[in-house]
Short mmCIF file of C-alpha atoms and ligand atoms in Angstrom, two decimals:
data_model
loop_
_atom_site.label_atom_id
_atom_site.label_comp_id
_atom_site.label_asym_id
_atom_site.label_seq_id
_atom_site.Cartn_x
_atom_site.Cartn_y
_atom_site.Cartn_z
CA UNK Y 7 0.00 0.00 0.00
CA UNK Y 8 2.18 2.84 -1.28
CA UNK Y 9 1.68 6.42 -0.28
CA UNK Y 10 0.63 8.87 -2.96
CA UNK Y 11 3.19 11.67 -3.02
CA UNK Y 12 1.75 13.45 -6.06
CA UNK Y 13 -0.94 14.92 -3.79
CA UNK Y 14 -0.55 18.18 -1.93
CA UNK Y 15 -1.02 16.15 1.24
CA UNK Y 16 0.66 12.75 0.87
CA UNK Y 17 -1.73 10.04 2.02
CA UNK Y 18 -2.86 6.47 1.71
CA UNK Y 19 -6.48 7.19 2.59
CA UNK Y 20 -7.77 8.18 -0.87
CA UNK Y 21 -8.02 11.78 0.16
CA UNK Y 22 -8.67 12.85 -3.45
CA UNK Y 23 -12.03 11.01 -3.30
CA UNK Y 24 -13.25 13.09 -0.37
CA UNK Y 25 -13.22 16.68 -1.63
CA UNK Y 26 -14.74 18.22 1.50
CA UNK Y 27 -12.15 16.65 3.74
CA UNK Y 28 -9.37 17.43 1.30
CA UNK Y 29 -10.38 21.08 1.25
CA UNK Y 30 -10.58 21.24 5.05
CA UNK Y 31 -7.11 19.73 5.41
CA UNK Y 32 -5.67 21.96 2.68
CA UNK Y 33 -6.99 24.93 4.61
CA UNK Y 34 -5.36 23.68 7.79
CA UNK Y 35 -2.02 22.97 6.05
CA UNK Y 36 -0.76 26.59 5.78
CA UNK Y 37 -1.68 27.14 9.43
CA UNK Y 38 0.44 24.15 10.32
CA UNK Y 39 3.38 25.62 8.38
CA UNK Y 40 2.92 28.96 10.12
CA UNK Y 41 2.94 27.15 13.47
CA UNK Y 42 6.11 25.29 12.42
CA UNK Y 43 7.79 28.55 11.41
CA UNK Y 44 6.74 30.31 14.62
CA UNK Y 45 7.45 27.73 17.31
CA UNK Y 46 9.12 24.81 15.52
CA UNK Y 47 12.88 24.13 15.38
CA UNK Y 48 14.63 27.48 15.73
CA UNK Y 49 16.92 28.65 12.95
CA UNK Y 50 16.49 25.47 10.92
CA UNK Y 51 14.76 26.84 7.82
CA UNK Y 52 17.70 26.61 5.45
CA UNK Y 53 19.25 23.39 6.72
CA UNK Y 54 19.21 20.31 4.55
CA UNK Y 55 18.74 17.39 6.86
CA UNK Y 56 19.28 13.71 6.15
CA UNK Y 57 15.78 12.58 7.09
CA UNK Y 58 13.66 9.51 6.93
CA UNK Y 59 10.34 9.94 5.15
CA UNK Y 60 7.60 7.31 5.11
CA UNK Y 61 6.79 6.00 1.63
CA UNK Y 62 4.69 2.99 2.56
CA UNK Y 63 3.19 1.36 5.62
CA UNK Y 64 4.73 -2.01 4.81
CA UNK Y 65 6.82 -3.01 7.85
CA UNK Y 66 9.49 -4.30 5.44
CA UNK Y 67 10.92 -1.08 4.09
CA UNK Y 68 8.52 1.74 4.80
CA UNK Y 69 10.83 4.75 4.50
CA UNK Y 70 13.50 6.44 2.39
CA UNK Y 71 16.39 8.57 3.62
CA UNK Y 72 17.47 11.72 1.85
CA UNK Y 73 18.34 15.38 2.33
CA UNK Y 74 15.23 17.44 2.96
CA UNK Y 75 14.66 21.01 4.02
CA UNK Y 76 12.48 20.47 7.05
CA UNK Y 77 9.96 23.05 6.01
CA UNK Y 78 9.50 21.02 2.81
CA UNK Y 79 9.07 17.73 4.69
CA UNK Y 80 6.10 15.82 3.30
CA UNK Y 81 3.87 15.56 6.34
CA UNK Y 82 1.07 13.24 5.46
CA UNK Y 83 -1.66 10.85 6.54
CA UNK Y 84 -0.75 7.20 6.69
CA UNK Y 85 -2.89 4.46 8.17
CA UNK Y 86 -2.02 0.81 8.48
CA UNK Y 87 -4.04 -1.40 6.11
CA UNK Y 88 -7.62 -2.20 7.06
CA UNK Y 89 -8.81 -5.67 7.98
CA UNK Y 90 -12.44 -5.92 6.88
CA UNK Y 91 -13.05 -8.72 9.38
CA UNK Y 92 -11.58 -6.97 12.40
CA UNK Y 93 -13.58 -7.45 15.59
CA UNK Y 94 -13.64 -5.57 18.86
CA UNK Y 95 -11.73 -7.76 21.27
CA UNK Y 96 -12.34 -6.24 24.68
CA UNK Y 97 -15.03 -4.48 26.70
CA UNK Y 98 -18.80 -4.66 26.48
CA UNK Y 99 -18.81 -4.79 22.66
CA UNK Y 100 -16.39 -7.70 22.48
CA UNK Y 101 -17.06 -9.85 19.42
CA UNK Y 102 -18.86 -7.12 17.48
CA UNK Y 103 -17.44 -5.67 14.29
CA UNK Y 104 -14.94 -2.83 14.71
CA UNK Y 105 -16.37 0.62 13.96
CA UNK Y 106 -15.49 2.43 10.75
CA UNK Y 107 -17.29 5.52 12.00
CA UNK Y 108 -17.78 7.16 15.39
CA UNK Y 109 -20.85 5.92 17.30
CA UNK Y 110 -22.84 8.92 18.54
CA UNK Y 111 -22.73 7.87 22.18
CA UNK Y 112 -18.92 7.69 22.18
CA UNK Y 113 -18.29 10.80 20.17
CA UNK Y 114 -17.41 13.14 23.03
CA UNK Y 115 -15.03 10.66 24.70
CA UNK Y 116 -13.30 9.73 21.45
CA UNK Y 117 -12.83 13.35 20.54
CA UNK Y 118 -11.30 14.00 23.94
CA UNK Y 119 -8.93 11.04 23.62
CA UNK Y 120 -7.80 12.12 20.14
CA UNK Y 121 -7.37 15.77 21.12
CA UNK Y 122 -5.37 14.84 24.23
CA UNK Y 123 -3.05 12.59 22.23
CA UNK Y 124 -2.84 15.13 19.38
CA UNK Y 125 -1.92 17.93 21.78
CA UNK Y 126 1.26 16.16 22.95
CA UNK Y 127 2.72 16.00 19.43
CA UNK Y 128 3.18 19.72 18.65
CA UNK Y 129 3.91 20.29 22.35
CA UNK Y 130 7.11 18.28 22.20
CA UNK Y 131 8.26 20.13 19.09
CA UNK Y 132 7.76 23.39 20.98
CA UNK Y 133 9.59 22.06 24.03
CA UNK Y 134 12.57 21.09 21.88
CA UNK Y 135 12.68 24.12 19.64
CA UNK Y 136 15.90 25.68 20.95
CA UNK Y 137 17.93 22.48 21.12
CA UNK Y 138 19.12 22.69 17.52
CA UNK Y 139 21.27 25.66 18.51
CA UNK Y 140 23.35 23.59 20.96
CA UNK Y 141 23.64 20.14 19.37
CA UNK Y 142 26.58 17.98 20.53
CA UNK Y 143 27.11 16.74 16.94
CA UNK Y 144 25.62 16.69 13.45
CA UNK Y 145 24.47 13.13 14.12
CA UNK Y 146 22.50 14.27 17.18
CA UNK Y 147 21.18 17.35 15.42
CA UNK Y 148 19.78 15.15 12.69
CA UNK Y 149 18.13 12.85 15.23
CA UNK Y 150 16.51 15.80 16.97
CA UNK Y 151 15.11 17.04 13.67
CA UNK Y 152 13.90 13.55 12.75
CA UNK Y 153 11.97 13.36 16.00
CA UNK Y 154 10.58 16.87 15.41
CA UNK Y 155 9.27 16.23 11.89
CA UNK Y 156 7.70 12.95 12.96
CA UNK Y 157 5.96 14.56 15.93
CA UNK Y 158 4.63 17.02 13.38
CA UNK Y 159 3.35 14.10 11.36
CA UNK Y 160 1.73 12.60 14.44
CA UNK Y 161 -0.18 15.84 14.78
CA UNK Y 162 -1.35 15.35 11.18
CA UNK Y 163 -2.45 11.82 12.06
CA UNK Y 164 -4.73 13.10 14.83
CA UNK Y 165 -5.94 16.10 12.83
CA UNK Y 166 -7.00 13.78 10.02
CA UNK Y 167 -9.24 11.86 12.45
CA UNK Y 168 -10.69 15.06 13.87
CA UNK Y 169 -11.44 16.56 10.47
CA UNK Y 170 -12.77 13.38 8.91
CA UNK Y 171 -14.97 12.11 11.71
CA UNK Y 172 -15.91 15.02 13.96
CA UNK Y 173 -17.34 17.65 11.63
CA UNK Y 174 -17.27 21.21 12.81
CA UNK Y 175 -16.09 20.37 16.33
CA UNK Y 176 -13.24 18.45 14.73
CA UNK Y 177 -12.22 21.46 12.64
CA UNK Y 178 -12.30 23.69 15.70
CA UNK Y 179 -10.19 21.23 17.69
CA UNK Y 180 -7.71 21.00 14.80
CA UNK Y 181 -7.35 24.77 14.92
CA UNK Y 182 -6.94 24.81 18.69
CA UNK Y 183 -4.11 22.26 18.47
CA UNK Y 184 -2.07 24.97 16.72
CA UNK Y 185 -3.08 27.64 19.23
CA UNK Y 186 -2.15 26.14 22.57
CA UNK Y 187 1.57 26.49 23.29
CA UNK Y 188 3.79 24.50 25.60
CA UNK Y 189 4.40 26.41 28.83
CA UNK Y 190 2.14 29.31 27.87
CA UNK Y 191 0.57 30.90 30.94
CA UNK Y 192 -2.76 31.62 29.25
CA UNK Y 193 -3.15 28.80 26.76
CA UNK Y 194 -0.90 25.90 27.76
CA UNK Y 195 -0.79 22.37 26.40
CA UNK Y 196 -3.24 19.97 28.02
CA UNK Y 197 -0.89 17.71 30.01
CA UNK Y 198 1.63 18.76 32.67
CA UNK Y 199 4.78 17.08 31.33
CA UNK Y 200 4.24 18.80 27.98
CA UNK Y 201 4.46 22.22 29.59
CA UNK Y 202 7.82 21.54 31.22
CA UNK Y 203 11.02 22.90 29.71
CA UNK Y 204 13.46 20.71 27.80
CA UNK Y 205 16.36 23.08 28.42
CA UNK Y 206 19.34 20.98 27.35
CA UNK Y 207 20.33 17.77 25.59
CA UNK Y 208 20.46 15.63 28.71
CA UNK Y 209 16.83 16.64 29.29
CA UNK Y 210 16.09 15.86 25.62
CA UNK Y 211 17.50 12.35 25.93
CA UNK Y 212 15.58 11.73 29.16
CA UNK Y 213 12.44 13.13 27.54
CA UNK Y 214 12.71 10.90 24.48
CA UNK Y 215 13.49 7.90 26.69
CA UNK Y 216 10.67 8.40 29.21
CA UNK Y 217 8.08 10.70 27.69
CA UNK Y 218 8.15 9.28 24.17
CA UNK Y 219 7.77 5.91 25.90
CA UNK Y 220 4.59 7.22 27.48
CA UNK Y 221 3.63 7.91 23.85
CA UNK Y 222 4.38 4.31 23.00
CA UNK Y 223 2.08 3.00 25.74
CA UNK Y 224 -0.74 5.41 24.99
CA UNK Y 225 -0.54 4.68 21.27
CA UNK Y 226 -0.40 0.94 21.91
CA UNK Y 227 -3.55 1.17 24.05
CA UNK Y 228 -5.28 3.19 21.31
CA UNK Y 229 -4.10 0.74 18.65
CA UNK Y 230 -6.53 -1.73 20.28
CA UNK Y 231 -9.47 0.66 19.86
CA UNK Y 232 -12.83 -0.44 18.50
CA UNK Y 233 -12.74 2.74 16.41
CA UNK Y 234 -10.77 1.22 13.56
CA UNK Y 235 -9.32 4.38 11.94
CA UNK Y 236 -7.82 5.32 15.33
CA UNK Y 237 -6.36 1.83 15.73
CA UNK Y 238 -4.83 1.91 12.25
CA UNK Y 239 -3.35 5.40 12.53
CA UNK Y 240 -1.79 4.77 15.95
CA UNK Y 241 -0.30 1.48 14.75
CA UNK Y 242 1.66 3.32 12.11
CA UNK Y 243 2.68 6.04 14.59
CA UNK Y 244 4.22 3.33 16.76
CA UNK Y 245 6.58 2.43 13.90
CA UNK Y 246 7.99 5.97 14.01
CA UNK Y 247 7.97 6.14 17.81
CA UNK Y 248 10.58 3.40 18.15
CA UNK Y 249 13.29 5.70 16.79
CA UNK Y 250 12.39 8.44 19.28
CA UNK Y 251 12.95 6.08 22.21
CA UNK Y 252 16.17 4.85 20.59
CA UNK Y 253 17.42 8.44 20.50
CA UNK Y 254 16.77 8.74 24.23
CA UNK Y 255 18.13 5.39 25.28
CA UNK Y 256 21.29 5.57 23.18
CA UNK Y 257 21.75 9.25 24.07
CA UNK Y 258 21.82 8.58 27.81
CA UNK Y 259 24.04 5.51 27.23
CA UNK Y 260 26.57 7.66 25.41
CA UNK Y 261 26.53 10.28 28.18
CA UNK Y 262 27.18 7.52 30.72
CA UNK Y 263 29.93 6.06 28.58
CA UNK Y 264 31.73 9.38 28.49
CA UNK Y 265 31.22 10.02 32.22
CA UNK Y 266 32.54 6.54 33.09
CA UNK Y 267 35.56 7.12 30.87
CA UNK Y 268 36.38 10.38 32.68
CA UNK Y 269 35.85 8.80 36.10
CA UNK Y 270 38.23 5.99 35.18
CA UNK Y 271 40.85 8.29 33.69
CA UNK Y 272 40.82 10.50 36.79
CA UNK Y 273 40.22 7.57 39.16
CA UNK Y 274 37.57 9.58 40.96
CA UNK Y 275 33.88 9.68 41.71
CA UNK Y 276 34.03 13.25 42.97
CA UNK Y 277 31.32 15.09 41.03
CA UNK Y 278 33.32 18.33 41.13
CA UNK Y 279 36.30 16.69 39.43
CA UNK Y 280 34.09 14.96 36.86
CA UNK Y 281 32.47 18.30 36.08
CA UNK Y 282 35.79 20.08 35.89
CA UNK Y 283 36.80 17.55 33.24
CA UNK Y 284 33.74 18.52 31.18
CA UNK Y 285 31.62 15.43 31.79
CA UNK Y 286 28.27 15.12 33.57
CA UNK Y 287 28.53 13.55 37.03
CA UNK Y 288 26.36 10.53 37.79
CA UNK Y 289 24.44 12.39 40.51
CA UNK Y 290 23.22 14.94 37.99
CA UNK Y 291 22.22 12.20 35.56
CA UNK Y 292 20.29 10.45 38.35
CA UNK Y 293 18.49 13.67 39.27
CA UNK Y 294 17.46 14.27 35.66
CA UNK Y 295 16.23 10.69 35.56
CA UNK Y 296 14.21 11.23 38.77
CA UNK Y 297 12.57 14.30 37.31
CA UNK Y 298 11.64 12.91 33.91
CA UNK Y 299 10.50 9.59 35.33
CA UNK Y 300 8.19 11.13 37.92
CA UNK Y 301 6.75 13.78 35.63
CA UNK Y 302 6.14 11.16 32.94
CA UNK Y 303 4.36 8.60 35.13
CA UNK Y 304 1.95 11.37 36.12
CA UNK Y 305 0.84 11.40 32.45
CA UNK Y 306 -1.04 8.14 32.95
CA UNK Y 307 -3.55 10.00 35.09
CA UNK Y 308 -5.24 9.29 38.40
CA UNK Y 309 -4.72 5.81 39.86
CA UNK Y 310 -8.47 5.36 40.08
CA UNK Y 311 -10.54 6.74 37.28
CA UNK Y 312 -14.09 6.12 36.19
CA UNK Y 313 -13.17 7.56 32.79
CA UNK Y 314 -10.55 4.85 32.36
CA UNK Y 315 -13.25 2.26 33.10
CA UNK Y 316 -15.64 3.84 30.60
CA UNK Y 317 -12.97 4.08 27.89
CA UNK Y 318 -12.19 0.39 28.29
CA UNK Y 319 -15.69 -1.01 28.66
CA UNK Y 320 -16.97 0.97 25.71
CA UNK Y 321 -14.05 -0.23 23.55
CA UNK Y 322 -12.34 3.13 23.01
CA UNK Y 323 -8.99 2.30 24.60
CA UNK Y 324 -7.57 -1.13 25.42
CA UNK Y 325 -4.67 -2.23 27.55
CA UNK Y 326 -1.08 -2.51 26.37
CA UNK Y 327 -0.89 -5.69 24.27
CA UNK Y 328 -4.54 -6.47 24.96
CA UNK Y 329 -4.47 -9.35 22.50
CA UNK Y 330 -1.65 -11.13 24.31
CA UNK Y 331 -3.38 -11.18 27.70
CA UNK Y 332 -5.13 -14.26 28.93
CA UNK Y 333 -8.24 -13.11 30.76
CA UNK Y 334 -11.82 -12.39 29.75
CA UNK Y 335 -11.01 -8.90 28.30
CA UNK Y 336 -14.08 -7.55 30.08
CA UNK Y 337 -12.56 -7.30 33.59
CA UNK Y 338 -15.82 -6.98 35.51
CA UNK Y 339 -15.42 -8.24 39.08
CA UNK Y 340 -11.63 -8.26 38.87
CA UNK Y 341 -9.42 -6.22 41.16
CA UNK Y 342 -6.03 -4.54 41.06
CA UNK Y 343 -3.74 -3.23 43.80
CA UNK Y 344 -3.13 0.50 43.94
CA UNK Y 345 -1.16 2.55 46.43
CA UNK Y 346 -2.99 4.88 48.76
CA UNK Y 347 -2.11 7.35 51.45
CA UNK Y 348 -3.51 6.54 54.92
CA UNK Y 349 -2.69 8.89 57.80
CA UNK Y 350 0.26 10.25 55.93
CA UNK Y 351 1.64 6.76 55.24
CA UNK Y 352 1.63 4.68 52.10
CA UNK Y 353 -0.63 1.65 51.97
CA UNK Y 354 -2.08 -0.66 49.37
CA UNK Y 355 -5.65 -1.44 48.53
CA UNK Y 356 -7.56 -3.61 46.10
CA UNK Y 357 -9.89 -1.71 43.80
CA UNK Y 358 -12.00 -2.75 40.82
CA UNK Y 359 -9.59 -3.33 37.95
CA UNK Y 360 -11.69 -1.37 35.48
CA UNK Y 361 -11.21 1.74 37.59
CA UNK Y 362 -7.49 1.07 37.91
CA UNK Y 363 -6.63 0.81 34.22
CA UNK Y 364 -4.54 3.98 34.29
CA UNK Y 365 -2.48 2.29 36.99
CA UNK Y 366 -2.26 -0.93 34.97
CA UNK Y 367 -0.85 1.01 32.01
CA UNK Y 368 1.48 3.00 34.29
CA UNK Y 369 2.81 -0.25 35.77
CA UNK Y 370 3.44 -1.66 32.28
CA UNK Y 371 5.31 1.54 31.44
CA UNK Y 372 7.35 1.29 34.64
CA UNK Y 373 8.42 -2.27 33.82
CA UNK Y 374 9.52 -1.24 30.34
CA UNK Y 375 11.34 1.86 31.65
CA UNK Y 376 13.22 -0.06 34.31
CA UNK Y 377 14.43 -2.59 31.76
CA UNK Y 378 16.16 0.24 29.89
CA UNK Y 379 17.67 1.62 33.10
CA UNK Y 380 19.18 -1.85 33.48
CA UNK Y 381 20.75 -1.50 30.03
CA UNK Y 382 22.20 1.88 31.07
CA UNK Y 383 23.69 0.23 34.14
CA UNK Y 384 25.46 -2.26 31.88
CA UNK Y 385 27.47 0.68 30.55
CA UNK Y 386 28.64 1.47 34.09
CA UNK Y 387 29.26 -2.20 34.84
CA UNK Y 388 31.32 -2.66 31.68
CA UNK Y 389 33.42 0.34 32.67
CA UNK Y 390 34.13 -1.35 35.99
CA UNK Y 391 32.18 1.17 38.08
CA UNK Y 392 30.09 0.14 41.08
CA UNK Y 393 27.57 3.01 40.87
CA UNK Y 394 24.13 2.32 39.39
CA UNK Y 395 21.16 4.38 38.24
CA UNK Y 396 17.80 3.52 39.76
CA UNK Y 397 14.19 4.41 39.08
CA UNK Y 398 12.80 6.41 41.99
CA UNK Y 399 9.84 5.10 43.96
CA UNK Y 400 6.54 5.31 42.14
CA UNK Y 401 5.24 7.82 44.69
CA UNK Y 402 8.23 10.17 44.36
CA UNK Y 403 7.43 13.71 43.19
CA UNK Y 404 3.92 12.90 42.03
CA UNK Y 405 1.49 15.69 41.25
CA UNK Y 406 -1.51 13.69 40.05
CA UNK Y 407 -3.60 11.06 41.80
CA UNK Y 408 -3.65 9.85 45.38
CA UNK Y 409 0.13 9.97 45.72
CA UNK Y 410 0.22 13.73 45.20
CA UNK Y 411 -0.80 13.94 48.85
CA UNK Y 412 2.57 12.88 50.31
CA UNK Y 413 6.24 13.72 50.11
CA UNK Y 414 8.34 10.68 49.32
CA UNK Y 415 12.08 10.22 49.00
CA UNK Y 416 13.32 8.49 45.83
CA UNK Y 417 14.05 5.34 47.87
CA UNK Y 418 10.48 5.18 49.14
CA UNK Y 419 10.38 6.79 52.59
CA UNK Y 420 7.60 9.19 53.48
CA UNK Y 421 9.34 12.40 54.52
CA UNK Y 422 8.29 15.62 56.18
CA UNK Y 423 8.07 18.90 54.33
CA UNK Y 424 11.34 20.00 56.04
CA UNK Y 425 13.17 16.85 55.05
CA UNK Y 426 11.95 17.25 51.49
CA UNK Y 427 13.22 20.81 51.37
CA UNK Y 428 16.54 19.79 52.88
CA UNK Y 429 17.12 17.09 50.26
CA UNK Y 430 15.34 18.40 47.20
CA UNK Y 431 18.60 19.43 45.54
CA UNK Y 432 19.94 15.88 45.95
CA UNK Y 433 16.82 14.34 44.47
CA UNK Y 434 15.79 16.65 41.64
CA UNK Y 435 17.92 18.78 39.30
CA UNK Y 436 18.73 22.09 40.98
CA UNK Y 437 19.23 25.44 39.29
CA UNK Y 438 22.98 24.80 39.75
CA UNK Y 439 22.68 21.46 37.90
CA UNK Y 440 20.83 23.11 35.02
CA UNK Y 441 23.40 25.89 34.88
CA UNK Y 442 26.24 23.37 34.79
CA UNK Y 443 24.67 21.22 32.07
CA UNK Y 444 23.85 24.39 30.09
CA UNK Y 445 27.50 25.41 30.32
CA UNK Y 446 28.48 22.23 28.43
CA UNK Y 447 26.06 22.67 25.56
CA UNK Y 448 27.43 23.07 22.01
CA UNK Y 449 27.02 23.48 19.19
CA UNK Y 450 29.48 21.04 17.63
CA UNK Y 451 28.84 21.11 13.92
CA UNK Y 452 31.82 19.49 12.23
CA UNK Y 453 31.07 16.02 10.78
CA UNK Y 454 32.40 13.28 13.06
CA UNK Y 455 33.11 15.64 15.99
CA UNK Y 456 31.31 15.26 19.32
CA UNK Y 457 30.99 17.44 22.40
CA UNK Y 458 33.20 16.40 25.31
CA UNK Y 459 30.32 15.25 27.55
CA UNK Y 460 29.02 12.55 25.22
CA UNK Y 461 30.60 9.55 23.46
CA UNK Y 462 30.10 9.03 19.73
CA UNK Y 463 27.47 6.44 18.75
CA UNK Y 464 28.54 2.94 17.72
CA UNK Y 465 26.94 3.37 14.30
CA UNK Y 466 25.57 6.09 12.06
CA UNK Y 467 22.08 6.44 10.62
CA UNK Y 468 20.92 4.19 7.78
CA UNK Y 469 24.32 2.45 7.62
CA UNK Y 470 26.13 5.72 6.99
CA UNK Y 471 29.38 6.39 8.86
CA UNK Y 472 29.32 8.33 12.13
CA UNK Y 473 31.16 11.21 10.44
CA UNK Y 474 28.59 11.49 7.63
CA UNK Y 475 27.35 15.02 6.92
CA UNK Y 476 23.91 14.52 8.49
CA UNK Y 477 23.00 18.18 8.21
CA UNK Y 478 24.10 20.65 5.52
CA UNK Y 479 23.82 24.30 6.42
CA UNK Y 480 22.28 26.52 3.77
FE1 FE2 Z 513 4.46 11.35 18.68
FE1 FE2 Z 514 7.63 10.48 19.76
#
């Protein structure tokens, strides 16, 4: 199923056959470009970037790599192929045919789900917009821009659904997606983590590791949806998402590799000496991890949620890998353990599983995240160091849900307000940490050269050498 690139908007959804929709999207397109120019990657207009562009949705070979001016990137609408026989496989409608249109009674909830997902895509581009000015290498600069253009395409994916299936409300929501701005006091993005700053490249790598992984879990849950166009569009988004998480995981690995090298050369674990040598000390890396981990797990929402139950039972949003689970896929009468705060202490209680599905998804995310932290620790182990990174306790630094009611140390002790204040700078990045990391930031723009705080990658992109000219400056 090839993608038609002769159209103004590349697509594999026969857009040319739906003139009303085509016109609506062609009216939205220049607004998207204006948004990109205004709050997208700063100073990038004349760069030619070695980018991947989707040309098909066939898992075997779905993209080509070539130099593209980002502004001329072909953002389009690509859905995975339809299966005419597809059935709903969870919730109250289990066994019925998947929906090709939006049932009236689920319209408001589906719109809300799509808008919330759609809002995160441009938000991350906005959060990352200054990073191109301080890239540690051309290789990294290219990866940043790849993530940015694909988040732009993910916005297109959601806007297509809004405009095709939600009439006038959908058009209004599509407009509003370009109006909210990350961190804006008056008109912020919908979710907390997408209003935080991504001030430097360590934050960028943590963001793409943790927060793009939240994207993976949300998209995977939506890929189960009874609303078939949503399932098909999110399935293809997941193909692109894998690279974003790779950028984060390999980015942090390379930072650790460089730090370990400096620690071994100087035979020290003194953060001041590591910093003086131009590398990022492990304590700072751990604090960044603590921040991004805790802010990201808040994205899964309240631990108990009647909306989560409704979304599942009505077939709008499944669980991660719903099809691989061996239970009745209806979940009535089942329970799940959630944490709760009782008299200022942390306890556990069993609640109806349907109400705890945010927590179920959060726990799946946590498992996946911790596996990658284990791979980071291999870097330290291989370098002969005894230090390890750890995920903080689930209740650490939470702002949403029952756990927002307590102060918790990263290792899982309930602490007083005073103790929190006394240790905050050991647990979360401090202004001094940010200032130090900022002082290391680039740019390094010569092919094959890397900033002193990060090791080169083992391989280049698309089998090209590491010193390939990934970005040409116009
Ligand atoms: Fe995305
Ligand atoms: Fe992403």
